[in-house]
Coordinates of C-alpha atoms in Angstrom, one line a residue:
M1 CA 0.0 0.0 0.0
E2 CA 1.3 3.4 -0.9
L3 CA 0.8 5.6 2.2
E4 CA 1.5 8.7 0.2
S5 CA -1.4 8.1 -2.1
A6 CA -3.9 8.7 0.7
K7 CA -2.1 11.6 2.3
E8 CA -3.9 14.9 2.1
T9 CA -2.9 18.5 2.7
P10 CA -2.4 19.3 6.3
R11 CA -4.8 21.6 8.0
A12 CA -4.1 25.3 7.9
G13 CA -1.6 26.4 10.4
S14 CA -0.1 23.0 10.8
S15 CA 3.5 22.4 9.7
L16 CA 3.9 18.9 11.3
P17 CA 4.8 16.0 9.2
G18 CA 2.2 13.3 9.1
A19 CA -0.7 15.7 9.9
W20 CA -3.2 13.4 8.3
S21 CA -6.9 14.4 7.8
P22 CA -9.4 12.1 9.4
S23 CA -10.7 10.8 6.0
A24 CA -7.2 10.0 4.8
L25 CA -6.5 8.1 8.0
E26 CA -9.7 6.2 7.7
Q27 CA -8.8 5.2 4.2
N28 CA -5.4 4.0 5.2
F29 CA -6.6 2.0 8.2
S30 CA -9.4 0.6 6.1
K31 CA -7.0 -0.7 3.5
I32 CA -4.8 -2.2 6.3
L33 CA -7.9 -3.8 7.8
H34 CA -8.9 -5.3 4.5
R35 CA -5.4 -6.8 4.0
L36 CA -5.6 -8.4 7.5
T37 CA -9.1 -9.8 7.2
G38 CA -10.0 -10.1 3.5
Q39 CA -9.0 -12.7 0.9
E40 CA -5.6 -11.3 0.7
A41 CA -5.0 -12.1 4.4
R42 CA -4.2 -15.7 3.4
Q43 CA -1.1 -14.5 1.7
S44 CA 1.8 -14.0 4.1
N45 CA 3.4 -11.3 2.0
S46 CA 0.2 -9.3 2.0
R47 CA 0.0 -9.5 5.8
D48 CA 3.6 -8.6 6.2
V49 CA 3.1 -5.5 4.0
A50 CA 0.0 -4.6 6.0
L51 CA 1.9 -4.8 9.3
K52 CA 4.8 -2.7 7.9
D53 CA 2.3 0.0 6.6
L54 CA 0.5 0.0 10.0
R55 CA 3.8 0.5 11.8
A56 CA 4.7 3.4 9.5
L57 CA 1.2 4.9 9.8
I58 CA 1.3 4.8 13.6
E59 CA 4.8 6.3 13.8
T60 CA 4.1 9.2 11.4
T61 CA 0.7 10.2 12.6
E62 CA 0.4 12.9 15.3
C63 CA -1.6 12.0 18.4
D64 CA -4.2 14.6 17.9
R65 CA -5.0 13.2 14.4
L66 CA -4.9 9.5 15.3
F67 CA -8.1 9.5 17.4
E68 CA -10.2 12.0 15.6
G69 CA -13.3 10.9 13.8
S70 CA -14.4 12.4 10.5
G71 CA -18.1 12.1 11.2
E72 CA -20.8 10.7 9.0
P73 CA -20.9 8.8 6.7
H74 CA -17.5 7.5 7.9
R75 CA -17.2 5.2 10.9
G76 CA -14.4 7.2 12.3
T77 CA -10.8 6.4 12.8
P78 CA -11.1 5.2 16.5
E79 CA -13.7 2.5 15.5
I80 CA -11.6 1.3 12.6
L81 CA -8.5 1.3 14.9
G82 CA -10.5 -1.0 17.2
Q83 CA -11.3 -3.3 14.2
V84 CA -7.6 -3.4 13.3
A85 CA -6.7 -4.3 16.9
K86 CA -9.2 -7.2 16.7
A87 CA -7.7 -8.4 13.4
L88 CA -4.1 -8.2 14.9
G89 CA -5.2 -10.3 17.8
K90 CA -6.6 -13.0 15.4
Y91 CA -3.5 -12.8 13.3
A92 CA -1.4 -13.7 16.4
A93 CA -3.9 -16.2 17.8
P94 CA -2.7 -19.9 18.2
Y95 CA -3.8 -22.4 15.6
K96 CA -6.4 -25.1 16.1
E97 CA -4.7 -28.1 17.6
E98 CA -5.3 -30.3 14.5
E99 CA -4.1 -27.6 12.1
G100 CA -0.9 -26.1 13.5
G101 CA 0.1 -28.5 16.2
S102 CA 3.4 -28.1 18.0
D103 CA 5.1 -27.1 14.7
G104 CA 3.1 -23.8 14.5
H105 CA 3.8 -22.7 18.1
S106 CA 7.1 -20.9 17.3
E107 CA 5.4 -19.1 14.4
V108 CA 2.6 -17.9 16.6
A109 CA 5.1 -16.7 19.2
E110 CA 7.0 -14.7 16.6
K111 CA 3.7 -13.1 15.3
A112 CA 2.7 -12.3 18.9
A113 CA 6.0 -10.5 19.6
E114 CA 5.6 -8.5 16.4
V115 CA 2.0 -7.6 17.1
G116 CA 2.9 -6.7 20.7
L117 CA 5.4 -4.2 19.5
L118 CA 2.7 -2.6 17.4
F119 CA 0.4 -2.4 20.3
L120 CA 3.1 -0.8 22.4
K121 CA 3.5 1.9 19.8
L122 CA -0.2 2.4 19.6
L123 CA -0.7 2.6 23.4
G124 CA 2.3 4.9 23.5
K125 CA 0.4 7.3 21.3
V126 CA -2.6 7.0 23.5
E127 CA -0.5 7.9 26.6
T128 CA 1.1 10.9 24.8
A129 CA -2.4 12.1 23.8
K130 CA -3.7 11.6 27.3
N131 CA -0.9 13.8 28.7
S132 CA -1.6 16.4 26.1
L133 CA -4.3 19.0 26.7
D134 CA -4.8 19.4 22.9
C135 CA -6.2 15.9 22.3
P136 CA -9.4 15.1 24.3
A137 CA -10.4 12.3 21.8
W138 CA -7.9 9.8 23.2
E139 CA -10.6 8.3 25.5
T140 CA -12.7 7.4 22.4
G141 CA -9.7 5.7 20.8
L142 CA -8.9 3.8 24.0
R143 CA -12.5 2.7 24.4
H144 CA -12.2 0.8 21.1
L145 CA -8.7 -0.5 21.7
A146 CA -8.7 -1.6 25.3
G147 CA -10.7 -4.8 24.9
P148 CA -8.9 -6.4 21.9
I149 CA -5.5 -5.4 23.3
Y150 CA -6.3 -6.9 26.8
I151 CA -7.3 -10.2 25.2
F152 CA -4.1 -10.3 23.2
A153 CA -2.0 -9.6 26.3
I154 CA -3.6 -12.3 28.4
T155 CA -3.4 -14.8 25.5
H156 CA 0.4 -14.4 25.2
C157 CA 1.6 -13.3 28.7
L158 CA 0.7 -16.6 30.3
E159 CA 3.0 -19.6 29.9
K160 CA 1.3 -21.7 27.2
P161 CA 2.6 -24.0 24.4
W162 CA 2.2 -21.2 21.8
T163 CA 4.2 -18.6 23.8
S164 CA 8.0 -18.0 24.1
P165 CA 10.0 -16.0 26.6
K166 CA 10.1 -13.1 24.2
S167 CA 6.4 -13.1 23.3
Q168 CA 5.5 -13.4 27.0
E169 CA 7.8 -10.4 27.8
V170 CA 6.3 -8.2 25.1
A171 CA 2.7 -9.2 26.1
G172 CA 3.5 -8.4 29.7
E173 CA 4.7 -5.0 28.7
V174 CA 1.6 -4.4 26.7
L175 CA -0.6 -5.4 29.7
S176 CA 1.4 -3.1 32.0
L177 CA 1.1 -0.1 29.6
L178 CA -2.6 -0.8 29.0
L179 CA -3.3 -0.7 32.8
R180 CA -1.2 2.5 33.1
V181 CA -3.0 4.2 30.3
T182 CA -6.5 3.3 31.5
G183 CA -5.5 4.4 35.0
C184 CA -6.1 1.0 36.6
S185 CA -4.1 -0.4 39.5
S186 CA -4.8 -4.0 38.7
E187 CA -6.5 -6.3 36.2
A188 CA -9.4 -6.7 38.5
G189 CA -9.9 -2.9 38.5
F190 CA -9.6 -2.8 34.7
L191 CA -12.4 -5.5 34.4
R192 CA -14.8 -4.5 37.1
G193 CA -14.0 -0.7 37.4
E194 CA -11.8 1.0 39.9
N195 CA -14.7 2.8 41.5
E196 CA -18.2 1.8 42.4
D197 CA -19.7 4.1 39.7
E198 CA -17.4 2.8 37.0
K199 CA -18.4 -0.1 34.9
G200 CA -15.1 -1.5 33.8
K201 CA -14.3 -3.5 30.7
F202 CA -15.6 -7.0 31.7
I203 CA -18.7 -6.8 29.5
V204 CA -16.7 -5.5 26.6
V205 CA -14.1 -8.3 26.9
M206 CA -16.7 -11.0 27.3
G207 CA -18.5 -9.6 24.2
L208 CA -15.3 -10.0 22.2
L209 CA -14.8 -13.5 23.6
K210 CA -18.4 -14.7 23.1
P211 CA -18.0 -15.7 19.4
D212 CA -15.2 -18.1 20.5
L213 CA -17.0 -19.6 23.4
N214 CA -20.0 -21.3 21.9
K215 CA -20.5 -25.0 21.2
E216 CA -19.4 -24.8 17.6
T217 CA -16.4 -22.5 17.9
W218 CA -14.8 -22.8 21.3
K219 CA -12.1 -25.2 20.1
N220 CA -11.1 -23.2 17.1
N221 CA -9.0 -20.9 19.3
P222 CA -7.2 -22.8 22.0
A223 CA -6.5 -19.6 23.9
A224 CA -10.1 -18.6 24.3
K225 CA -10.9 -21.0 27.2
H226 CA -7.7 -19.9 29.1
V227 CA -8.4 -16.2 28.6
F228 CA -12.0 -16.7 29.8
S229 CA -10.8 -18.7 32.9
W230 CA -8.2 -16.0 33.7
I231 CA -10.6 -13.0 33.5
L232 CA -13.2 -14.9 35.4
Q233 CA -10.8 -15.4 38.3
Q234 CA -10.2 -11.7 38.5
I235 CA -13.8 -10.9 39.3
T236 CA -14.9 -11.7 42.8
R237 CA -17.7 -10.8 45.2
P238 CA -19.7 -8.6 45.0
W239 CA -19.3 -7.9 41.3
L240 CA -19.5 -11.3 39.8
Y241 CA -23.2 -12.0 40.3
Q242 CA -24.3 -9.4 37.7
H243 CA -22.4 -11.3 35.0
L244 CA -23.8 -14.8 35.9
E245 CA -25.7 -15.2 32.6
R246 CA -22.5 -14.5 30.7
I247 CA -20.1 -16.7 32.6
L248 CA -22.1 -19.8 33.6
P249 CA -22.8 -21.3 30.1
P250 CA -19.1 -21.2 28.9
S251 CA -18.0 -22.7 32.3
L252 CA -20.5 -25.6 31.8
L253 CA -19.5 -26.0 28.2
I254 CA -15.8 -26.3 29.0
S255 CA -16.5 -28.7 31.9
D256 CA -18.5 -31.0 29.7
D257 CA -15.7 -31.7 27.3
Y258 CA -14.2 -35.2 26.8
Q259 CA -10.6 -34.0 27.5
T260 CA -9.5 -34.1 31.2
E261 CA -7.6 -30.9 30.9
N262 CA -10.8 -29.0 29.8
K263 CA -12.9 -30.8 32.4
I264 CA -10.6 -29.5 35.2
L265 CA -10.5 -26.0 33.7
G266 CA -14.3 -25.9 33.5
V267 CA -14.8 -27.3 37.1
R268 CA -12.4 -24.6 38.4
C269 CA -14.5 -21.9 36.7
L270 CA -17.6 -23.3 38.2
H271 CA -16.0 -23.5 41.6
H272 CA -15.1 -19.8 41.3
I273 CA -18.7 -19.0 40.5
V274 CA -19.9 -21.0 43.5
L275 CA -17.6 -19.1 45.8
N276 CA -18.3 -15.6 44.5
V277 CA -22.0 -15.6 43.6
P278 CA -24.6 -15.3 46.3
A279 CA -26.5 -18.4 47.2
A280 CA -29.9 -16.8 46.3
D281 CA -28.7 -16.2 42.7
L282 CA -27.4 -19.8 42.4
L283 CA -30.6 -21.3 43.8
Q284 CA -32.7 -19.3 41.4
F285 CA -33.7 -21.3 38.3
N286 CA -32.0 -24.3 39.9
R287 CA -28.6 -23.1 38.7
A288 CA -26.9 -24.8 41.7
Q289 CA -28.5 -28.1 40.8
V290 CA -27.4 -27.7 37.2
I291 CA -23.8 -27.2 38.4
Y292 CA -24.1 -30.2 40.8
H293 CA -25.3 -32.6 38.1
A294 CA -22.7 -31.2 35.6
I295 CA -19.7 -32.2 37.8
F296 CA -21.1 -35.1 39.8
N297 CA -20.5 -37.5 36.9
H298 CA -16.9 -36.5 36.7
L299 CA -16.4 -38.5 39.9
Y300 CA -16.5 -41.7 37.8
M301 CA -13.4 -40.6 36.0
P302 CA -10.1 -42.2 37.3
E303 CA -8.1 -38.9 37.1
H304 CA -6.8 -37.7 40.4
N305 CA -6.5 -34.0 39.4
L306 CA -10.1 -34.0 38.1
I307 CA -11.4 -35.7 41.3
Q308 CA -9.6 -33.2 43.5
A309 CA -11.1 -30.2 41.6
V310 CA -14.6 -31.7 41.7
L311 CA -14.5 -32.6 45.4
L312 CA -13.3 -29.1 46.4
C313 CA -16.1 -27.6 44.3
L314 CA -18.8 -29.9 45.7
L315 CA -17.8 -29.3 49.3
D316 CA -18.5 -25.6 48.8
L317 CA -21.6 -26.3 46.7
F318 CA -23.1 -28.3 49.5
L319 CA -23.4 -25.2 51.6
I320 CA -25.7 -23.7 49.0
L321 CA -27.7 -26.8 48.0
E322 CA -28.4 -27.7 51.6
K323 CA -29.0 -24.1 52.8
T324 CA -32.8 -24.5 52.8
M325 CA -32.8 -28.0 54.3
H326 CA -33.8 -28.0 58.0
W327 CA -34.6 -31.0 60.2
K328 CA -37.9 -30.5 62.0
G329 CA -37.3 -33.4 64.4
D330 CA -40.4 -35.3 63.4
G331 CA -38.8 -38.1 61.4
A332 CA -35.6 -39.3 59.7
R333 CA -33.3 -36.7 58.3
T334 CA -33.4 -36.3 54.6
T335 CA -30.5 -37.8 52.6
T336 CA -28.4 -34.9 51.4
H337 CA -26.2 -34.4 48.3
C338 CA -23.2 -34.8 50.6
D339 CA -24.5 -38.3 51.5
E340 CA -24.8 -39.1 47.9
V341 CA -21.2 -38.0 47.1
L342 CA -19.7 -39.7 50.1
R343 CA -21.4 -42.9 49.3
L344 CA -19.9 -42.9 45.8
I345 CA -16.4 -41.9 47.1
L346 CA -16.4 -44.8 49.6
T347 CA -17.5 -47.2 46.8
H348 CA -14.5 -46.1 44.7
M349 CA -12.1 -46.1 47.6
E350 CA -12.5 -49.7 48.7
P351 CA -11.1 -51.4 45.6
E352 CA -8.8 -48.5 44.5
H353 CA -5.1 -49.5 44.2
R354 CA -3.6 -46.4 42.4
L355 CA -1.7 -44.3 44.9
L356 CA -2.5 -40.9 43.4
L357 CA -6.2 -41.6 43.5
R358 CA -6.0 -43.1 47.0
R359 CA -4.3 -40.0 48.3
T360 CA -6.8 -37.7 46.6
Y361 CA -9.8 -39.5 48.2
A362 CA -8.1 -39.7 51.6
R363 CA -7.2 -36.0 51.4
N364 CA -10.8 -35.0 51.1
L365 CA -12.4 -37.5 53.4
P366 CA -12.0 -35.5 56.7
A367 CA -14.0 -32.6 55.1
F368 CA -16.9 -34.9 54.3
V369 CA -17.0 -36.2 57.9
K370 CA -16.9 -32.7 59.3
R371 CA -19.7 -31.7 56.9
L372 CA -22.0 -34.5 57.9
G373 CA -21.1 -34.6 61.6
I374 CA -23.2 -37.1 63.5
L375 CA -24.9 -38.1 60.3
T376 CA -21.7 -39.9 59.3
V377 CA -23.2 -42.9 61.1
R378 CA -25.1 -43.6 57.9
H379 CA -21.8 -44.5 56.3
L380 CA -20.1 -46.1 59.4
K381 CA -19.8 -49.7 58.1
R382 CA -18.2 -48.7 54.9
L383 CA -16.0 -46.0 56.5
E384 CA -14.7 -48.7 58.9
R385 CA -13.7 -51.0 56.0
V386 CA -12.0 -48.1 54.1
I387 CA -10.1 -46.9 57.2
I388 CA -8.8 -50.4 58.1
S389 CA -7.7 -51.2 54.6
Y390 CA -6.0 -47.8 54.0
L391 CA -4.1 -48.0 57.3
E392 CA -2.6 -51.3 56.2
V393 CA -1.0 -49.9 53.0
Y394 CA 2.3 -48.0 53.0
D395 CA 1.8 -44.8 51.1
G396 CA 5.3 -43.6 50.3
P397 CA 7.7 -41.3 52.2
E398 CA 5.1 -38.6 52.9
E399 CA 2.4 -41.1 54.1
E400 CA -0.3 -38.6 53.1
A401 CA -3.1 -41.1 52.7
R402 CA -2.5 -42.8 56.1
L403 CA -2.2 -39.5 57.9
K404 CA -5.5 -38.3 56.4
I405 CA -7.2 -41.6 57.2
L406 CA -6.0 -41.2 60.8
E407 CA -7.5 -37.7 60.8
T408 CA -10.7 -39.1 59.5
L409 CA -10.8 -41.7 62.2
K410 CA -10.3 -39.1 64.9
L411 CA -13.2 -37.1 63.6
L412 CA -15.3 -40.2 63.2
I413 CA -14.8 -41.2 66.8
Q414 CA -15.6 -37.7 68.0
Y415 CA -18.8 -37.4 66.0
T416 CA -20.1 -41.0 66.3
W417 CA -18.7 -42.1 69.7
P418 CA -21.8 -43.9 70.9
R419 CA -21.5 -46.3 68.0
I420 CA -17.8 -46.9 68.3
S421 CA -17.8 -49.2 71.3
C422 CA -19.0 -52.2 69.3
R423 CA -16.2 -51.6 66.8
L424 CA -13.5 -51.2 69.5
V425 CA -11.6 -54.4 69.0
V426 CA -11.4 -54.1 65.2
L427 CA -10.2 -50.5 65.3
L428 CA -7.8 -51.2 68.1
K429 CA -6.2 -54.0 66.2
A430 CA -5.8 -51.8 63.0
I431 CA -4.2 -48.9 65.0
L432 CA -1.8 -51.2 66.8
K433 CA -0.8 -52.9 63.6
L434 CA -0.1 -49.5 62.1
I435 CA 2.1 -48.5 65.1
C436 CA 4.0 -51.8 64.8
D437 CA 4.5 -51.3 61.0
V438 CA 5.8 -47.8 61.5
A439 CA 8.1 -48.8 64.4
R440 CA 9.7 -51.5 62.2
D441 CA 9.5 -49.5 59.0
P442 CA 12.7 -50.3 56.9
T443 CA 11.9 -47.8 54.2
L444 CA 13.3 -44.3 53.7
T445 CA 10.3 -42.6 55.4
P446 CA 11.6 -39.5 57.2
E447 CA 11.6 -39.6 61.0
P448 CA 9.3 -36.5 61.3
V449 CA 6.7 -38.3 59.2
K450 CA 7.1 -41.5 61.3
N451 CA 6.7 -39.4 64.5
T452 CA 3.6 -37.7 63.1
L453 CA 2.1 -41.0 62.2
L454 CA 2.8 -42.4 65.7
Q455 CA 1.4 -39.3 67.4
E456 CA -1.9 -39.4 65.3
A457 CA -2.3 -43.2 66.0
T458 CA -1.7 -42.6 69.7
D459 CA -4.4 -39.8 69.7
C460 CA -6.8 -42.3 68.1
L461 CA -6.1 -44.8 70.9
I462 CA -6.8 -42.1 73.6
L463 CA -10.1 -41.2 71.9
L464 CA -11.0 -44.9 71.7
D465 CA -10.2 -45.2 75.4
H466 CA -12.5 -42.3 76.3
C467 CA -15.3 -43.7 74.3
S468 CA -15.0 -47.1 75.9
Q469 CA -14.8 -46.0 79.5
G470 CA -11.2 -47.1 79.9
Q471 CA -11.4 -50.5 78.2
V472 CA -8.5 -49.7 75.8
K473 CA -6.2 -49.1 78.8
G474 CA -7.1 -52.5 80.2
L475 CA -6.4 -54.3 76.8
L476 CA -3.1 -52.4 76.3
A477 CA -1.9 -53.4 79.8
K478 CA -1.8 -57.0 78.7
I479 CA 0.3 -56.1 75.6
L480 CA 2.9 -54.3 77.8
L481 CA 3.7 -57.6 79.5
S482 CA 5.0 -59.2 76.3
C483 CA 5.9 -56.3 74.0
E484 CA 9.7 -55.6 73.6
D485 CA 9.5 -52.8 71.0
R486 CA 10.4 -49.5 72.7
T487 CA 8.4 -47.4 70.2
V488 CA 5.3 -49.4 70.6
V489 CA 5.7 -49.4 74.4
S490 CA 6.2 -45.6 74.4
C491 CA 2.9 -45.1 72.5
I492 CA 1.0 -47.4 74.9
R493 CA 2.4 -45.6 77.9
K494 CA 1.2 -42.3 76.5
V495 CA -2.3 -43.7 76.4
Q496 CA -2.2 -45.0 79.9
Q497 CA -0.8 -41.8 81.4
V498 CA -4.0 -39.8 80.3
P499 CA -6.2 -39.5 83.5
E500 CA -9.7 -41.0 83.3
G501 CA -12.5 -38.6 82.2
T502 CA -10.1 -36.0 80.9
P503 CA -11.7 -34.3 77.8
Y504 CA -9.4 -34.7 74.8
H505 CA -9.3 -32.5 71.7
G506 CA -12.8 -31.3 72.2
T507 CA -14.5 -34.7 72.3
E508 CA -17.5 -35.0 74.6
C509 CA -17.2 -38.8 75.1
S510 CA -16.0 -39.9 78.5

């Protein structure tokens, strides 16, 4: 494109080079936009020429001309600039996975670095115009540029397969300059507004992302889901509820994918919504039930990272789903969603042999017992089997699963102590076997971990003794007569040294 062909005579009284008239600027930007989006855009040389011309046009145009509109029937330079910014973002967007693959990532990173430098020049012009008293139109230009430039910056400043250290650095500079120009102290302020009476750019950004977040298109741009997830995390209470209709459908869509990575991303988006939207809004139109059913089926997937994300989300969702459930004391308590999930978890835990999944289940089990409290008696038989079987299996140097199972057992004794006495012998044998295993452990388990295991097991013995009115001490006294292991004897003596009737760790059993 010949820039000179569109150049018009500068306005009277202006001797500055590059003093373009609004109509000339519109023509130049329109030609660049056509080269980036039209049929010619498929030709790399045409895009290269367009980027070169755009760089020259930005550099040679004065700030007070760059953001002026020419009025009807023209759209105005600021609006066309916004369209150019969108086109540049698409030009630097990562390819569909089946199209570019890993071979195209380096090319995308190079494009992103080149486009980022253009955005830096453009935002530099905005900043200059902002600091100048002679150019009040910069706000109009920034209003059209802010959304596309922000999406570009988030797409390339995060560490992803299509980024490189250089592209990340340039995108980070673009984001910093954008926040400075818009007068925002953070991304959250940029999206929600720095002040209560300021709207922010969240609606604008979501409007730009929307075409890439529907069922037919959301996989065409691999970055769209990550950008959506990122901006969603920036908005918290009390601002998020007003955008619920915009953010819930994409979150459900991503969560419903067949790929585990997308399931986890979608569940984390839904979890953020659960944490930051008032319960009344989630209960309206059964939205909370929709979320529950959307992620419940993920519990059948044997992926520990997915299970962890789902369980964390469900534990917070229970507080909303069961908010309106109150026991009136005139019959059996209603089975809750927490009961349903715990029943499924215990079903999966019993035969599970994969260590990562065992640790994930055990890690979250105490929270379910705390949530149900005394109602855990509904699951007592199955919990007993799971606890005994998990205490028998060595779990690696950190012993995370066995430590969490011991924590679960302590909570179980405290909440359901009237029903523990009939299980006293079985639980006592399991705990003593664990203590003996740890005392004779030939593995490389660190001593602090062994000590923690022994202390937790001893605490369980003390609780059992309280619940059985001292029966445990009587049974342990017989063991002392024949036991020669100093570690085991030390644990038993700690139990015997606790005075009768002394409350322990808040338990009411005595």
